[in-house]
XYZ file of C-alpha atoms in Angstrom:
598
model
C 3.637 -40.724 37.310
C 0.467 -39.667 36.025
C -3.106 -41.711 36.781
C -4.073 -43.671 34.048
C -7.925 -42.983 32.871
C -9.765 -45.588 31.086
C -13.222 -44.447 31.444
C -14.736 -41.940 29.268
C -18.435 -40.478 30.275
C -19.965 -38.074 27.567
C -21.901 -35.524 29.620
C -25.105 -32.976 28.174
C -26.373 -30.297 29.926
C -29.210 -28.032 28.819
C -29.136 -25.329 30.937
C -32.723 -23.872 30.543
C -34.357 -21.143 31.655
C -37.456 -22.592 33.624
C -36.388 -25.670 33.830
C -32.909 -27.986 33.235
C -31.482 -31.376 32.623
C -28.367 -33.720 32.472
C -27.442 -36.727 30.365
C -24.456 -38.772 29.684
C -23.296 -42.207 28.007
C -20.162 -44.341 28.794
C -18.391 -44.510 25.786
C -16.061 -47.263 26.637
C -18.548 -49.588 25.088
C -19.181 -50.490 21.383
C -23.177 -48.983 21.429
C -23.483 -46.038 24.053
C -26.581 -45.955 26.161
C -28.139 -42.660 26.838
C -29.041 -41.669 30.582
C -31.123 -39.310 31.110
C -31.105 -38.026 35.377
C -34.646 -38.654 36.412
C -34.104 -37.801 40.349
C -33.193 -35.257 41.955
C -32.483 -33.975 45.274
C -36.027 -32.383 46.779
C -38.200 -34.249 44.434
C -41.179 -35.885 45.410
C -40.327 -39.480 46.989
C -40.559 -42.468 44.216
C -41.215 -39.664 41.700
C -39.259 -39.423 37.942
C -38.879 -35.900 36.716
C -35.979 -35.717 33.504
C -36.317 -31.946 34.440
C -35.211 -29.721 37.336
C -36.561 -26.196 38.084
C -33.733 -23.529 37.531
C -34.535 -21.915 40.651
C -32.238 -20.918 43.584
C -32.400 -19.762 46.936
C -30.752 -18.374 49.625
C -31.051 -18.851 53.430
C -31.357 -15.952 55.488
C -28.736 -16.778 57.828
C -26.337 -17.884 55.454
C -25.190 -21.026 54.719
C -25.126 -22.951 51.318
C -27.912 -21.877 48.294
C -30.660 -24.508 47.786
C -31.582 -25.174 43.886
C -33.419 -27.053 41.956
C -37.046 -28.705 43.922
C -35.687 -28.086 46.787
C -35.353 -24.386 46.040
C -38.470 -24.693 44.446
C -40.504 -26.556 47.052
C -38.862 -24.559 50.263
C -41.336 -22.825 52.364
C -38.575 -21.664 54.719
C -38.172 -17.318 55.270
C -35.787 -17.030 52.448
C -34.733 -14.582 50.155
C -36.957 -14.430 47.348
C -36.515 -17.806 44.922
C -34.608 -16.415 42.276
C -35.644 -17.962 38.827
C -35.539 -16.911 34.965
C -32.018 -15.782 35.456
C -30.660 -17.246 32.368
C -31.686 -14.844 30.060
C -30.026 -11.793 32.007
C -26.345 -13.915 31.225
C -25.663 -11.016 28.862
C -23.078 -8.862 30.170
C -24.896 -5.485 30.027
C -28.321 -6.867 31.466
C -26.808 -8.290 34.596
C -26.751 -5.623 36.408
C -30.596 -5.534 35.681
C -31.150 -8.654 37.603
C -32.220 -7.821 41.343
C -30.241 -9.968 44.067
C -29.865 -8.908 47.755
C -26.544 -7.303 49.177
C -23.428 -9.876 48.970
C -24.713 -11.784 46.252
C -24.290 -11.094 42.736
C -26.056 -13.216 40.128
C -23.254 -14.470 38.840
C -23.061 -15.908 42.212
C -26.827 -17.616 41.908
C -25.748 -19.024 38.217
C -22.527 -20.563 39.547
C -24.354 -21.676 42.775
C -27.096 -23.301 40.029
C -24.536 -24.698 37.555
C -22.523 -26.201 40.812
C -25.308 -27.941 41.848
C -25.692 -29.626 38.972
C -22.450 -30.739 38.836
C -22.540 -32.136 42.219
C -25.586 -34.173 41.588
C -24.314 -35.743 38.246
C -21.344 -36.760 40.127
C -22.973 -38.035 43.182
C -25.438 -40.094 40.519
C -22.656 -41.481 38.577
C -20.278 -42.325 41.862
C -23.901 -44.033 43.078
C -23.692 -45.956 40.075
C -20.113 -47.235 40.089
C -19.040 -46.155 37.041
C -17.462 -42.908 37.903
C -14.130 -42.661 39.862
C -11.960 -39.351 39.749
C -8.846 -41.208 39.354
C -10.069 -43.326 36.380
C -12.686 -41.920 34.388
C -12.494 -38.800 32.419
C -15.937 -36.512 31.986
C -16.326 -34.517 28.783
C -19.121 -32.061 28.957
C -21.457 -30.469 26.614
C -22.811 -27.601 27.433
C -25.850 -25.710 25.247
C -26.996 -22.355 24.662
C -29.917 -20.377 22.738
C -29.611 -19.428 19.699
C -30.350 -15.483 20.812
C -26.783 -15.813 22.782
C -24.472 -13.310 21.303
C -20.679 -14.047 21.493
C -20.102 -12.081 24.663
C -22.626 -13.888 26.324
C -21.434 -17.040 25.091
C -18.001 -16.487 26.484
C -19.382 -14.898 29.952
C -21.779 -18.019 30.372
C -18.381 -19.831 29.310
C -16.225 -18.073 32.022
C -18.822 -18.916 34.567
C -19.038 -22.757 34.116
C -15.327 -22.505 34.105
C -15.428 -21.513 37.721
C -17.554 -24.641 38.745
C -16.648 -28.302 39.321
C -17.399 -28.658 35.366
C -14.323 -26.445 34.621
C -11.859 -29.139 36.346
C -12.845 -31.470 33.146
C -12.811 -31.036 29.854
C -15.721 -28.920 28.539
C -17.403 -27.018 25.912
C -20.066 -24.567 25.266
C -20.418 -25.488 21.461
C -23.820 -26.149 20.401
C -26.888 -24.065 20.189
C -30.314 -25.242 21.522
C -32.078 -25.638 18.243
C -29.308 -28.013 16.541
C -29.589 -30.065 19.700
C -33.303 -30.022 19.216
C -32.570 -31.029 15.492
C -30.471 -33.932 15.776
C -32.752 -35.149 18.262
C -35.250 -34.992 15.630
C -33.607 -36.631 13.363
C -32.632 -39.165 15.680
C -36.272 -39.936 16.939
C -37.592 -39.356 14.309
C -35.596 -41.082 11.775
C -37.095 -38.423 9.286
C -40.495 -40.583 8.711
C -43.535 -39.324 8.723
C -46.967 -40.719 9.776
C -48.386 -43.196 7.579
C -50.760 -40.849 5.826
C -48.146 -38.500 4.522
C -45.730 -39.476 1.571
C -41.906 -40.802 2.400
C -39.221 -38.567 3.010
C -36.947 -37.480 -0.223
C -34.100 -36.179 -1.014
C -34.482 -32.242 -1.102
C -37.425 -32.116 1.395
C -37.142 -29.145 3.743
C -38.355 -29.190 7.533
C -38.021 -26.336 10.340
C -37.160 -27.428 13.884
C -38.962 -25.356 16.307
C -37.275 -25.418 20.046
C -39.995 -23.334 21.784
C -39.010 -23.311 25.635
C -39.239 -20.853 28.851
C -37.227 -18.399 27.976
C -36.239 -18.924 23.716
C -38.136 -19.724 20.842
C -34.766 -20.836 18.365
C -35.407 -21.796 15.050
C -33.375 -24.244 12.370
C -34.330 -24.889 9.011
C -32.681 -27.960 6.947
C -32.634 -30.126 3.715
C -32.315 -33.751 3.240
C -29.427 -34.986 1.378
C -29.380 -38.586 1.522
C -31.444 -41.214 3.429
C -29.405 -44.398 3.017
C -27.205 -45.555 4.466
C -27.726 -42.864 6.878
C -29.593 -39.652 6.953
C -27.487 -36.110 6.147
C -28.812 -33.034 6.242
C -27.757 -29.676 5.341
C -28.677 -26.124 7.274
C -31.343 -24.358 4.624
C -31.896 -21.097 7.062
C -29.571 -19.223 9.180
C -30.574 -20.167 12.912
C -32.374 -17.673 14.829
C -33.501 -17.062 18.044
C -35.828 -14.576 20.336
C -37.039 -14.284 23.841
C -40.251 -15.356 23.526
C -40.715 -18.531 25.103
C -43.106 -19.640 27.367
C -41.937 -17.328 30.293
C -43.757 -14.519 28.507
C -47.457 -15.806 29.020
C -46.526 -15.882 32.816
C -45.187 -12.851 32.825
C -48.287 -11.676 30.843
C -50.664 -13.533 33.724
C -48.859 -12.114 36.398
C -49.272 -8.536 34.897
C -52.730 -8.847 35.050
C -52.980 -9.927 38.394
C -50.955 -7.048 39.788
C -53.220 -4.741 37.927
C -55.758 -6.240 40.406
C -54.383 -6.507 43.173
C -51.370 -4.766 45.231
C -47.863 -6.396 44.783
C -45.876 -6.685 48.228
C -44.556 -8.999 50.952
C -48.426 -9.874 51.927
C -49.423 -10.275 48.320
C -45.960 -12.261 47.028
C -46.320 -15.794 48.231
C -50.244 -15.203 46.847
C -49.007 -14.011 43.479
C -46.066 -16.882 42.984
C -48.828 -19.935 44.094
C -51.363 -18.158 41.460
C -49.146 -18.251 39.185
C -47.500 -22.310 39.472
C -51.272 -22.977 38.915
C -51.720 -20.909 36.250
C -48.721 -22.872 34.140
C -50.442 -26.170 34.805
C -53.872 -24.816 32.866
C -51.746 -23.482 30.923
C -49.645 -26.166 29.643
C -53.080 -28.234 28.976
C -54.612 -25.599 27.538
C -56.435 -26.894 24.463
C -58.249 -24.158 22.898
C -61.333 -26.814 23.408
C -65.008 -24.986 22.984
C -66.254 -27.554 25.281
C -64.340 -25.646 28.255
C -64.938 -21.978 28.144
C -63.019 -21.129 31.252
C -60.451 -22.527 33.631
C -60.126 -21.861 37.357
C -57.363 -21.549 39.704
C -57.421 -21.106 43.374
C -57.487 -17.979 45.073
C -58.186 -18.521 48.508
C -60.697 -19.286 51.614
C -61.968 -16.403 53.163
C -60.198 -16.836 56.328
C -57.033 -17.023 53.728
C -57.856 -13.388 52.227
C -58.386 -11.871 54.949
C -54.995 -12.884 56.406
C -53.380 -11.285 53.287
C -55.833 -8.340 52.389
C -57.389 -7.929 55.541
C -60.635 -5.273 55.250
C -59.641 -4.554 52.144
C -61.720 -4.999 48.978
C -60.453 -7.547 46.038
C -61.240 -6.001 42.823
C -61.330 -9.504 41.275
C -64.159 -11.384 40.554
C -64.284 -14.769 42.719
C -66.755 -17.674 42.630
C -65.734 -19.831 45.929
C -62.461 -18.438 46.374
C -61.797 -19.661 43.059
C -60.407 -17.137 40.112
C -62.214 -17.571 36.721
C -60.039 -17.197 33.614
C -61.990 -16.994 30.422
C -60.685 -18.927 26.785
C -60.482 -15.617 25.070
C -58.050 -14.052 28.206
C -56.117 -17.204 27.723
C -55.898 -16.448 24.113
C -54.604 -13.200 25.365
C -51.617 -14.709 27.418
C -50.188 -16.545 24.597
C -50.204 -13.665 22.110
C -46.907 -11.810 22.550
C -45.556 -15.477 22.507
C -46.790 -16.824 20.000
C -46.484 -13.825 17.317
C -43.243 -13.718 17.630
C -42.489 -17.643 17.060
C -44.917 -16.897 13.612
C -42.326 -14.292 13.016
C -39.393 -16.563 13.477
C -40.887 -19.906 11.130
C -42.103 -17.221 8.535
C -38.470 -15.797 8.227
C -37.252 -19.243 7.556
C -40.040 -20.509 5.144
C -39.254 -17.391 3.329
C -35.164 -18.019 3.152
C -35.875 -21.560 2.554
C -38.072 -20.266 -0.537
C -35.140 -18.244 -1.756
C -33.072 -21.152 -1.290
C -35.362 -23.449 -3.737
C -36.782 -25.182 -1.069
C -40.375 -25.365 -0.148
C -40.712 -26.748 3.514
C -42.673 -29.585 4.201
C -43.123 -30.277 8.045
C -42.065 -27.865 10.976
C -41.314 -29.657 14.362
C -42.366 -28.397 17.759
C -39.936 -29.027 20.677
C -39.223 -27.773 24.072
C -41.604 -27.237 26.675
C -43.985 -24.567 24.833
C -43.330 -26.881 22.044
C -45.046 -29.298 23.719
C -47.969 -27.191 23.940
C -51.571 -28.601 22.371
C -52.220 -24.549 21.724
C -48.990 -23.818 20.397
C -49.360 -26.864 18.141
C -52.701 -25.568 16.850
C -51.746 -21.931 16.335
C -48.661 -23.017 14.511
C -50.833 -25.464 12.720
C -53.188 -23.090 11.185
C -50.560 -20.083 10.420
C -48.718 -22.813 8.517
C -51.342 -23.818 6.876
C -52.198 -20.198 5.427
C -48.550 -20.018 4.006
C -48.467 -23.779 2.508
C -51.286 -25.883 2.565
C -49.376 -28.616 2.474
C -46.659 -27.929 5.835
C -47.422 -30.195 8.679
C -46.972 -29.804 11.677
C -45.712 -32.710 14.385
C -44.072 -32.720 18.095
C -42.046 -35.529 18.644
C -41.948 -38.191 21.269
C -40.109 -36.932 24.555
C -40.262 -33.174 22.626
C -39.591 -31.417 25.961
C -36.175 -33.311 26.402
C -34.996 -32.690 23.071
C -32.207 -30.385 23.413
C -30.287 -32.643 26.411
C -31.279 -35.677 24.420
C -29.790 -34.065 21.223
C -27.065 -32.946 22.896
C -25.566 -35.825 24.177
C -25.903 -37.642 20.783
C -23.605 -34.730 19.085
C -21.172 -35.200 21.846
C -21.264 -39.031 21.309
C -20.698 -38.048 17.788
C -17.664 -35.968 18.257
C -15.848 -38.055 20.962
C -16.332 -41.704 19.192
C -15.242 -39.747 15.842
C -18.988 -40.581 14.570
C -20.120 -39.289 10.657
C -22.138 -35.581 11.337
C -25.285 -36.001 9.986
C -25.410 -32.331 10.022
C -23.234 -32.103 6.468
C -22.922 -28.251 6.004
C -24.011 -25.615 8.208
C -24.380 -21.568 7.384
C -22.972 -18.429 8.964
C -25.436 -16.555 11.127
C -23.664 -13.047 10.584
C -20.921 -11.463 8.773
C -17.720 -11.899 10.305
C -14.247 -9.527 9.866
C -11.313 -8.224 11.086
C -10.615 -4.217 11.851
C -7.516 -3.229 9.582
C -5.748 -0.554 7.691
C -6.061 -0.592 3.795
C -3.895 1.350 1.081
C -5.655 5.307 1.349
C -7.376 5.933 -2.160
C -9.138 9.426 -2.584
C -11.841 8.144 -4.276
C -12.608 5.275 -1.941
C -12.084 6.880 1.342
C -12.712 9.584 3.835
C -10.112 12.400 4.566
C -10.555 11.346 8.115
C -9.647 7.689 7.487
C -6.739 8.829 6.597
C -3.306 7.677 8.374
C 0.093 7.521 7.894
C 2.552 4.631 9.052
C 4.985 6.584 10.965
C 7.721 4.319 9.963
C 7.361 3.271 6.985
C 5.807 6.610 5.664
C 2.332 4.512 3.625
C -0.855 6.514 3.439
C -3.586 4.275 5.195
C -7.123 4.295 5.450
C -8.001 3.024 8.953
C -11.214 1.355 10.758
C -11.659 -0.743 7.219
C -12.975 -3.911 7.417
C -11.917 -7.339 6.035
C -14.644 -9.672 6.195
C -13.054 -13.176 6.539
C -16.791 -15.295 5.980
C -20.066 -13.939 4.664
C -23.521 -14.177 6.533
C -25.346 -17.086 4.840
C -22.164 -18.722 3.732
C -22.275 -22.493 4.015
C -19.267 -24.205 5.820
C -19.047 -27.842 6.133
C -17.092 -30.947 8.064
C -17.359 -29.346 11.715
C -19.362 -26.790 13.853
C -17.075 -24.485 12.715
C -14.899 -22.560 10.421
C -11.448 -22.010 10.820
C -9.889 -19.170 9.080
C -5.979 -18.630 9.660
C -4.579 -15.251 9.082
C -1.046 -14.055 8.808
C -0.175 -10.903 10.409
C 2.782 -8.568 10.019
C 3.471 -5.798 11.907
C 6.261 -3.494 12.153
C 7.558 -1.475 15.480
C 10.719 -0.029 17.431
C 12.148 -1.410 20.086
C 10.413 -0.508 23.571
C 10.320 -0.803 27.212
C 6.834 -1.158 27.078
C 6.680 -3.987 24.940
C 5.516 -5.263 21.583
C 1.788 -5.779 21.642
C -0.932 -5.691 19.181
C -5.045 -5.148 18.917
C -6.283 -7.306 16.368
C -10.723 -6.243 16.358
C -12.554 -9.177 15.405
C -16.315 -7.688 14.404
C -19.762 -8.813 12.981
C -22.470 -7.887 11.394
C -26.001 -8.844 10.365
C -26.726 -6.839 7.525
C -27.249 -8.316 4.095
C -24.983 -5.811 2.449
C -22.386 -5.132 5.006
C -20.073 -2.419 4.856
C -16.204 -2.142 4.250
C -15.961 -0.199 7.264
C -16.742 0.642 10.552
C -20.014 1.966 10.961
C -23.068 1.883 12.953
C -24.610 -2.091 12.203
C -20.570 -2.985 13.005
C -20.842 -4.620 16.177
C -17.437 -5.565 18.409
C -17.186 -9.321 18.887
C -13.826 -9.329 20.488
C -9.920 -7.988 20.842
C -7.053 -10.309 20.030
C -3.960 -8.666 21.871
C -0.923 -10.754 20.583
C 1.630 -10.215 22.796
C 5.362 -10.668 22.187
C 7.116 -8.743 24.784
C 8.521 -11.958 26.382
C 10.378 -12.842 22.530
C 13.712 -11.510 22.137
C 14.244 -9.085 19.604
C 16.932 -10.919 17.509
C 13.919 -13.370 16.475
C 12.320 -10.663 14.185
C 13.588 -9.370 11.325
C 15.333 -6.048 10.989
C 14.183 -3.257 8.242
C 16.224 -0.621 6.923
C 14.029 2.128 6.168
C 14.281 3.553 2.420
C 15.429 6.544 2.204
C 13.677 9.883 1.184
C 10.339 9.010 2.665
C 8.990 12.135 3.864
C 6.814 10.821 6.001
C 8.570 8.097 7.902
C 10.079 8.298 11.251
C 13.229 9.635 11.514
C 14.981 6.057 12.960
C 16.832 4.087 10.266
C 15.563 1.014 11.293
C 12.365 -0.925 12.699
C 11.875 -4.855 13.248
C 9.213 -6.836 11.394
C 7.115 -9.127 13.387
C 4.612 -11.706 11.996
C 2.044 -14.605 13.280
C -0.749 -16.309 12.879
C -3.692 -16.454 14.257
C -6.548 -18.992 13.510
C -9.778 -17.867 13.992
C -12.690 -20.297 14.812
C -16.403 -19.130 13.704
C -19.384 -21.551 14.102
C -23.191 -21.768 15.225
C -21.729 -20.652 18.992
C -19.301 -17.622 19.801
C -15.875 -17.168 18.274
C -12.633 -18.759 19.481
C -9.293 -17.906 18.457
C -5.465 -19.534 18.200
C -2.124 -17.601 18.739
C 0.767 -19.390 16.152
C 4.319 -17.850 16.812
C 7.389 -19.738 13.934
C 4.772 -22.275 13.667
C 4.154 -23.091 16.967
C 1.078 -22.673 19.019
C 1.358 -19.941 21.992
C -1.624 -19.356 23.598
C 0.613 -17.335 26.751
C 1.283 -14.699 23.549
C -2.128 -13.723 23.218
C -4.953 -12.394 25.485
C -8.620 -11.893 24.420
C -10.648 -9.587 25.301
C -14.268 -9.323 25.601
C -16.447 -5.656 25.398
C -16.987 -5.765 28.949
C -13.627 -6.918 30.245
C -12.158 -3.872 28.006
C -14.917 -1.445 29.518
C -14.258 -2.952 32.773
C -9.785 -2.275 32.341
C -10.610 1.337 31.073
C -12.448 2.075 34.422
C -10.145 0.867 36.759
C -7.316 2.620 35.218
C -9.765 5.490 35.674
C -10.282 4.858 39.364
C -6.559 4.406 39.242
């Protein structure tokens, strides 16, 4: 007899690149409360932090990975703290992330994502309202809006091997419509007393500006009473150029100074913790010229550098950095965010809509420089765009996050009303051959039912731009027939979902076509009296020479949104997921060079 559950716990995570957090609601009661974790294990005694380093580390004799403050805080002889891994999730950059021998860093995201599990549940057991027997979990997982559907599903498959993947869960929203909803919850859509009401048709931009993304969302206001909708204006998009790249740009500049090794390391990494406290107060005030960090005593330097000579200029052991070199650091960043909101002003414009107020959230978000810079390159596009961070702005993708997953499990109205399509999306397929239309070298002929057939066309099943409403996704269903002998080997299928971002997108496949996925229905284990039989027509040149084939057909239903593709297998109307595999680009690459090795 199966154990009854009768508690349900909605559960965010925002997984983040510097930093990450966890919150959840019991929904068993008629107005959810919001929790946010504030403690963590590590963290300073008494202290409240709603955020958790994403940093790992390994013992060097083994044993279980520390994360989180611990990690972070460890002075121990341990591998080197492994940190700003999240971005490297994408299947071809992994092997780009350095980890010692035996650990891979799928092993150090797993060993991250685990530890976050363990601590929700050891907070929620702590607080009696979590039992395994009786309460359910459903967990919502985000992910940047620069994720591309392999990464998606990879991030996806590794969560799955965690405590989290013995729930239900879902990797279904992207950072910036977290952010937004948050927004919109916070905010309510009123602005400061100065500035006129809100109105119907009044465009804003949602900025989520963290460590390692700066995502973008643009919307409109449809209605304000008796509760606020909004619709998506610009197509979400996303870069890595968060706040990980004015480190990075820091720590460049010290190494240019001075040697980088085992001596130097532990220098470097303390240098550089300072450096993100100036600069995450960092003003742009003419009343404070420079800032100064710590370098180090001289009995200090000379335990690291010894005799040697440090090129850089210290004033009691302290390192000077000037306004104008802090200008410098935030550069590369912060162009590239300008990019981003100028794209969406200008589709917004196209649109009809003239934007009105751009909000700044995450933790570079929170930033009084980032505010500023934003401020004034606003200003020189539209006088009249403002410019605002909301309350909390650094936990507004967890926060926003959990109130879309309240949403969807309490069968709560959207307020997101229609959302667009960030790229082009299609199926690989074979078209009737015309000479006038095609290339001789598309050409193909069924070799049992003798058609001439262009191949590697296209059918795009939902445009780029194209506005879908009534859930984070669009489902298309497709009918497939397809036509084959009998065979040992089976009767299997590739069905090539692909995308692309063009404006004008092609009818087929070219470079700009990018492989999203392979369907592989699969309907070996079906007897063959369930299909129907063809008699082939006679005096078809170019048809086999058998006088009959079998007809097969299903349906698939294919699932688009804001977040990665998913797919359904229908066989005579029922669903079959164990008659269809999917297969990612790497998992393909991956099964073409074993059966190499083989």
């Amino acid at each position: 007899m199966g154990t009854q559950t009768n508690e349900v716990i909605a559960v965010a995570i925002d997984f983040g690149t510097t930093y990450s957090a966890v919150a959840f609601a019991q929904l068993n009661v008629e107005n959810p409360i919001p929790i946010q974790i504030g403690d963590w294990p590590g963290q300073v005694a008494g202290g409240t932090s709603y955020a958790v380093p994403t940093v790992v580390v390994y013992p060097d004799k083994g044993g279980p990975s520390v994360w989180g403050f611990e990690a972070e805080n460890s002075e121990d002889k341990l591998y080197p703290k492994f940190r700003i891994f999240k971005p490297f999730i994408e299947p071809s950059s992994m092997i780009h992330y350095r980890t010692p021998p035996g650990i891979t860093l799928k092993d150090v995201v797993h060993d991250y994502i685990q530890g976050l599990y363990d601590h929700l549940i050891e907070h929620i057991t702590g607080k009696r309202i979590y039992s395994p027997n009786n309460t359910k979990l459903d967990i919502l997982l985000t992910v940047p809006a620069a994720y591309s559907n392999s990464t998606v599903e990879n991030f996806r498959r590794i969560v799955a091997t965690t405590g989290i993947g013995n729930h239900t869960f879902g990797v279904r929203l992207t950072e910036p419509e977290a952010a937004a909803l948050y927004t919109v919850e916070s905010m309510g859509l009123k602005r400061p007393e100065d500035i006129p009401s809100w109105k119907k048709n009044d465009c804003f931009i949602v900025c989520d500006a963290g460590g390692g993304t700066v995502d973008i969302a643009s919307y409109t206001v449809l209605r304000l009473n008796p509760s606020i909708q909004v619709a998506h204006t610009g197509v979400i998009s996303g870069s890595y150029c968060g706040s990980t790249i004015i480190d990075r740009e820091f720590t460049s500049y010290i190494k240019q100074e001075i040697a980088d090794n085992a001596k130097t390391r532990p220098l470097i990494e303390r240098l550089n913790k300072d450096f993100i406290i100036e600069k995450e107060r960092f003003n742009n005030s003419l009343d404070e010229e420079s800032f100064h960090i710590f370098f180090g005593n001289k009995d200090q330097l000379k335990g690291v550098f010894g005799d040697e000579k440090i090129k850089l200029e210290l004033k009691n052991g302290y390192l000077s950095i000037s306004r104008t070199q802090m200008h410098g650091f935030f550069a590369k960043s912060l162009n590239e965010t300008k990019g981003l909101l100028a794209n969406h002003i200008k589709q917004c414009a196209a649109g009809g809509y003239r934007v009105g107020a751009i909000f700044l959230v995450g933790g570079l978000g929170s930033s009084p420089y980032t505010k500023q810079q934003v401020e004034d390159y606003a200003q020189e596009i539209d006088f009249e765009i403002r410019v605002y961070q909301p309350p909390d702005a650094q936990q507004a993708v967890v926060r926003g996050a959990l109130t879309k997953q309240i949403q969807m499990l309490k069968e709560l109205e959207d307020p997101v009303q229609s959302r667009l399509c960030r790229k082009h999306y299609g199926l690989v397929t074979m078209k009737p051959f015309s000479e006038t239309t095609h290339f001789d070298y598309e050409r193909y002929v069924d070799p049992l039912t003798g058609n001439v057939l262009a191949k590697n066309q296209i059918e795009w099943l939902i445009r780029k731009n194209e506005s879908f409403s009534g859930a984070n996704e669009k489902c298309i269903e497709k009918v497939f027939k397809r036509d084959f002998l009998p065979s040992k080997l089976g009767y299997r299928w590739k069905e090539v979902i692909v995308e692309c971002s063009h404006d004008n997108p092609p009818f087929r496949v070219e470079p700009g076509v990018t492989q999203v996925c392979t369907l592989v229905p699969d309907l070996t284990s079906c007897q063959v009296r369930e299909f129907e039989k063809i008699k082939k027509k006679k005096g078809n040149p170019f048809a086999f020479k058998s006088s009959k084939y079998y007809h097969a057909r299903y349906k698939i239903k294919i699932f688009i949104g804001s977040v990665g593709v998913r797919s359904e297998m229908f066989y005579r109307d029922e669903p079959r997921p164990d008659l269809m595999a999917v297969l990612w680009p790497e998992t393909e690459e991956k099964k073409e060079n074993d059966e190499r090795s083989n």
